[in-house]
Amino acid sequence: MFFLPSHIFYHIIPFHLSTTHYFNLLIQEMLKGKKIVLGITGSIAAYKACLLIRLLIKQGAEVQVVITPAGKEFITPITLSALTHKPVISEFFNQRDGSWHSHVDLGLWADAMLIAPCTASTIGKMAHGIADNMLITTYLSMKAPVLVAPAMDLDMYAHVSTQENLKLLQQRGVHIVEPGSGFLASTLEGKGRMQEPEIIVEELIEFFARREGRLRGNRILITAGPTYEKLDPVRFIGNYSSGKMGLALAQECIMQGAEVELVLGPCSLPLPHSSLLHVTRVESAQQMYDAATSLFPACNAGIMCAAVADFTPDTCADEKIKREGDQLVLRLNPTKDIAAAIGQMKLDNQKLCGFALETHDAMQHAQEKLCRKNLDMIIMNSLQDAGAGFQHDTNKVTIITKGQSHSLPLQSKKDVAREIINTFIP
Ligand code: CTP
């Protein structure tokens, strides 16, 4: 048992903490040099294709647009060719010199075909092989994987024929980027609007990551964020952890093709959009312990990034603690050490990495934790370093393994995450 005056050590925060929008989801080199055929069809969402092209090009991809005649009613080929630095293909023949546009060549050239926006009509034609425009003939000749981002009104999307056609395409290996819900051009609201370009690009990156990522086949447990230890219905003991480092690690693992089991304490940051990501949301250290220890046996590696509360109130009051008397004394009990428990469970074919956030004698404390918790690696950061630790978008860490240490410069948490993952799972 421990007795603690309420004003020291811990940050006691009211519920509903909100954080600013943080996560930049566009990452790394998975699309570098990739050749993408972007099919554009006749939907008002065609205007979003401009942003999509810019994002793809920013990621290092080469984009060749193939547009349907109806697509050209919504967006001009001049805009698209200016963005892609390539002539836009729409007709079977070049009107000016009569040369033939080879859909077969495009089918061989591409690393992926992405049709965004894709109308109900094009989905139907794809499902039934109605090759009456250049886009469908390109699709039918495509050797590379195909992704489709539907865009239509809610009733058209929900219609049984659209759904059956989508099912058929899925069965044939086409990847469907689920449309979003919200305000539609028809002024109706519902499911059918084309997914946002950032999410489409993420799905494309993930698609390649699954096929080519260095870590495909790995399943990695990550604990992240703070834990909240409840005092009464409106208060808890917590800490300043934002979850940014843990989410950056999760994102990096996904982008390298690994499945991630993310056990996440209270965190209001947007999560990576990925089917490789499985999230278990928890609040307390005990809940994090239960989730992490039950998920770890199915994983081949674990990264304990969470800032777990070391102490939890002995009791949680049923009613709000009233402001009475001169002092509030809290009785706290130690929480279970999740990293140490997993360190005990760890088999020879499993690896474990922990974090150590220190304020003094950092190296000594970190090395002691590495041994005590049976970790294979520990990431040390010190609150003495400006820009390192809680809340920042940057971090300055030292990667410590048994017998070696390697200090990295101050850099973005995204770059730190990549260095950690590449060192942890070489
Ligand atoms: N950790 C954990 N469960 C706890 C406490 C810590 O899994 N109850 C993990 C953290 O996620 C981190 C590592 O253990 O990977 C070290 O956490 P840290 O707070 O630095 O160390 P503690 O063991 O709590 O020791 P101290 O607070 O005395 O520095």
mmCIF file of N, CA, C and O and ligand atoms in Angstrom, residues 223 304-310 335-339 354-358 369 372-373, ligand 1:
data_model
loop_
_atom_site.group_PDB
_atom_site.id
_atom_site.type_symbol
_atom_site.label_atom_id
_atom_site.label_comp_id
_atom_site.label_asym_id
_atom_site.label_seq_id
_atom_site.Cartn_x
_atom_site.Cartn_y
_atom_site.Cartn_z
ATOM 1 N N THR A 223 1.710 -2.082 -27.227
ATOM 2 C CA THR A 223 0.893 -1.353 -26.243
ATOM 3 C C THR A 223 1.221 0.128 -26.423
ATOM 4 O O THR A 223 2.368 0.484 -26.712
ATOM 5 N N MET A 304 6.409 -2.756 -26.061
ATOM 6 C CA MET A 304 5.678 -2.182 -24.921
ATOM 7 C C MET A 304 5.956 -0.685 -24.893
ATOM 8 O O MET A 304 6.932 -0.233 -24.293
ATOM 9 N N CYS A 305 5.111 0.042 -25.575
ATOM 10 C CA CYS A 305 5.341 1.484 -25.712
ATOM 11 C C CYS A 305 4.456 2.292 -24.755
ATOM 12 O O CYS A 305 4.639 3.493 -24.590
ATOM 13 N N ALA A 306 3.484 1.619 -24.138
ATOM 14 C CA ALA A 306 2.517 2.355 -23.301
ATOM 15 C C ALA A 306 3.182 2.950 -22.066
ATOM 16 O O ALA A 306 4.137 2.387 -21.518
ATOM 17 N N ALA A 307 2.652 4.087 -21.656
ATOM 18 C CA ALA A 307 3.058 4.685 -20.379
ATOM 19 C C ALA A 307 2.036 4.198 -19.348
ATOM 20 O O ALA A 307 1.011 4.836 -19.122
ATOM 21 N N VAL A 308 2.321 3.033 -18.816
ATOM 22 C CA VAL A 308 1.363 2.386 -17.911
ATOM 23 C C VAL A 308 1.482 3.011 -16.519
ATOM 24 O O VAL A 308 2.602 3.198 -16.021
ATOM 25 N N ALA A 309 0.342 3.314 -15.912
ATOM 26 C CA ALA A 309 0.385 3.841 -14.541
ATOM 27 C C ALA A 309 1.007 2.785 -13.637
ATOM 28 O O ALA A 309 0.685 1.595 -13.752
ATOM 29 N N ASP A 310 1.880 3.193 -12.770
ATOM 30 C CA ASP A 310 2.511 2.226 -11.862
ATOM 31 C C ASP A 310 1.663 1.969 -10.631
ATOM 32 O O ASP A 310 1.837 0.966 -9.946
ATOM 33 N N THR A 335 0.372 -1.423 -9.877
ATOM 34 C CA THR A 335 -0.286 -2.170 -10.970
ATOM 35 C C THR A 335 0.614 -3.342 -11.356
ATOM 36 O O THR A 335 1.773 -3.407 -10.926
ATOM 37 N N LYS A 336 0.065 -4.211 -12.198
ATOM 38 C CA LYS A 336 0.912 -5.324 -12.686
ATOM 39 C C LYS A 336 1.845 -4.787 -13.762
ATOM 40 O O LYS A 336 1.444 -3.936 -14.553
ATOM 41 N N ASP A 337 3.058 -5.295 -13.783
ATOM 42 C CA ASP A 337 4.023 -4.875 -14.806
ATOM 43 C C ASP A 337 3.794 -5.745 -16.050
ATOM 44 O O ASP A 337 4.124 -6.940 -16.066
ATOM 45 N N ILE A 338 3.223 -5.125 -17.063
ATOM 46 C CA ILE A 338 2.838 -5.872 -18.278
ATOM 47 C C ILE A 338 4.083 -6.378 -19.015
ATOM 48 O O ILE A 338 4.157 -7.546 -19.411
ATOM 49 N N ALA A 339 5.065 -5.475 -19.174
ATOM 50 C CA ALA A 339 6.277 -5.860 -19.907
ATOM 51 C C ALA A 339 6.982 -7.023 -19.213
ATOM 52 O O ALA A 339 7.412 -7.985 -19.866
ATOM 53 N N GLY A 354 10.968 -2.912 -25.011
ATOM 54 C CA GLY A 354 10.301 -1.999 -24.076
ATOM 55 C C GLY A 354 10.791 -0.576 -24.263
ATOM 56 O O GLY A 354 11.692 -0.311 -25.071
ATOM 57 N N PHE A 355 10.205 0.314 -23.538
ATOM 58 C CA PHE A 355 10.606 1.716 -23.538
ATOM 59 C C PHE A 355 11.005 2.111 -22.121
ATOM 60 O O PHE A 355 10.475 1.547 -21.156
ATOM 61 N N ALA A 356 11.881 3.076 -22.013
ATOM 62 C CA ALA A 356 12.194 3.625 -20.694
ATOM 63 C C ALA A 356 12.260 5.139 -20.819
ATOM 64 O O ALA A 356 13.123 5.662 -21.533
ATOM 65 N N LEU A 357 11.322 5.791 -20.200
ATOM 66 C CA LEU A 357 11.353 7.258 -20.183
ATOM 67 C C LEU A 357 11.915 7.671 -18.838
ATOM 68 O O LEU A 357 11.322 7.381 -17.798
ATOM 69 N N GLU A 358 13.088 8.287 -18.877
ATOM 70 C CA GLU A 358 13.791 8.565 -17.632
ATOM 71 C C GLU A 358 14.009 10.064 -17.442
ATOM 72 O O GLU A 358 14.021 10.822 -18.417
ATOM 73 N N LYS A 369 16.191 -2.118 -16.560
ATOM 74 C CA LYS A 369 14.847 -2.566 -17.000
ATOM 75 C C LYS A 369 14.938 -3.634 -18.083
ATOM 76 O O LYS A 369 14.137 -4.560 -18.128
ATOM 77 N N ARG A 372 15.698 -6.747 -16.037
ATOM 78 C CA ARG A 372 14.635 -7.113 -15.080
ATOM 79 C C ARG A 372 13.375 -7.596 -15.797
ATOM 80 O O ARG A 372 12.698 -8.508 -15.334
ATOM 81 N N LYS A 373 13.073 -7.011 -16.973
ATOM 82 C CA LYS A 373 11.826 -7.363 -17.667
ATOM 83 C C LYS A 373 12.054 -8.412 -18.753
ATOM 84 O O LYS A 373 11.145 -8.705 -19.526
HETATM 85 N N1 CTP B 1 5.540 -1.162 -18.270
HETATM 86 C C1 CTP B 1 4.516 -2.068 -18.298
HETATM 87 N N2 CTP B 1 3.676 -2.177 -17.233
HETATM 88 C C2 CTP B 1 3.810 -1.398 -16.176
HETATM 89 C C3 CTP B 1 4.844 -0.443 -16.143
HETATM 90 C C4 CTP B 1 5.704 -0.350 -17.206
HETATM 91 O O1 CTP B 1 4.395 -2.783 -19.288
HETATM 92 N N3 CTP B 1 2.958 -1.519 -15.163
HETATM 93 C C5 CTP B 1 6.457 -1.102 -19.411
HETATM 94 C C6 CTP B 1 6.423 0.164 -20.222
HETATM 95 O O2 CTP B 1 5.490 0.048 -21.300
HETATM 96 C C7 CTP B 1 7.843 0.263 -20.747
HETATM 97 C C8 CTP B 1 8.667 -0.393 -19.644
HETATM 98 O O3 CTP B 1 7.764 -1.198 -18.905
HETATM 99 O O4 CTP B 1 8.042 -0.499 -21.888
HETATM 100 C C9 CTP B 1 9.344 0.581 -18.711
HETATM 101 O O5 CTP B 1 8.382 1.462 -18.194
HETATM 102 P P1 CTP B 1 8.823 2.615 -17.193
HETATM 103 O O6 CTP B 1 7.613 3.363 -16.773
HETATM 104 O O7 CTP B 1 9.965 3.369 -17.792
HETATM 105 O O8 CTP B 1 9.441 1.786 -16.003
HETATM 106 P P2 CTP B 1 8.833 1.146 -14.717
HETATM 107 O O9 CTP B 1 9.050 -0.323 -14.806
HETATM 108 O O10 CTP B 1 7.444 1.606 -14.501
HETATM 109 O O11 CTP B 1 9.813 1.701 -13.612
HETATM 110 P P3 CTP B 1 9.945 3.200 -13.021
HETATM 111 O O12 CTP B 1 8.582 3.835 -13.129
HETATM 112 O O13 CTP B 1 10.381 2.946 -11.631
HETATM 113 O O14 CTP B 1 10.976 3.915 -13.839
#
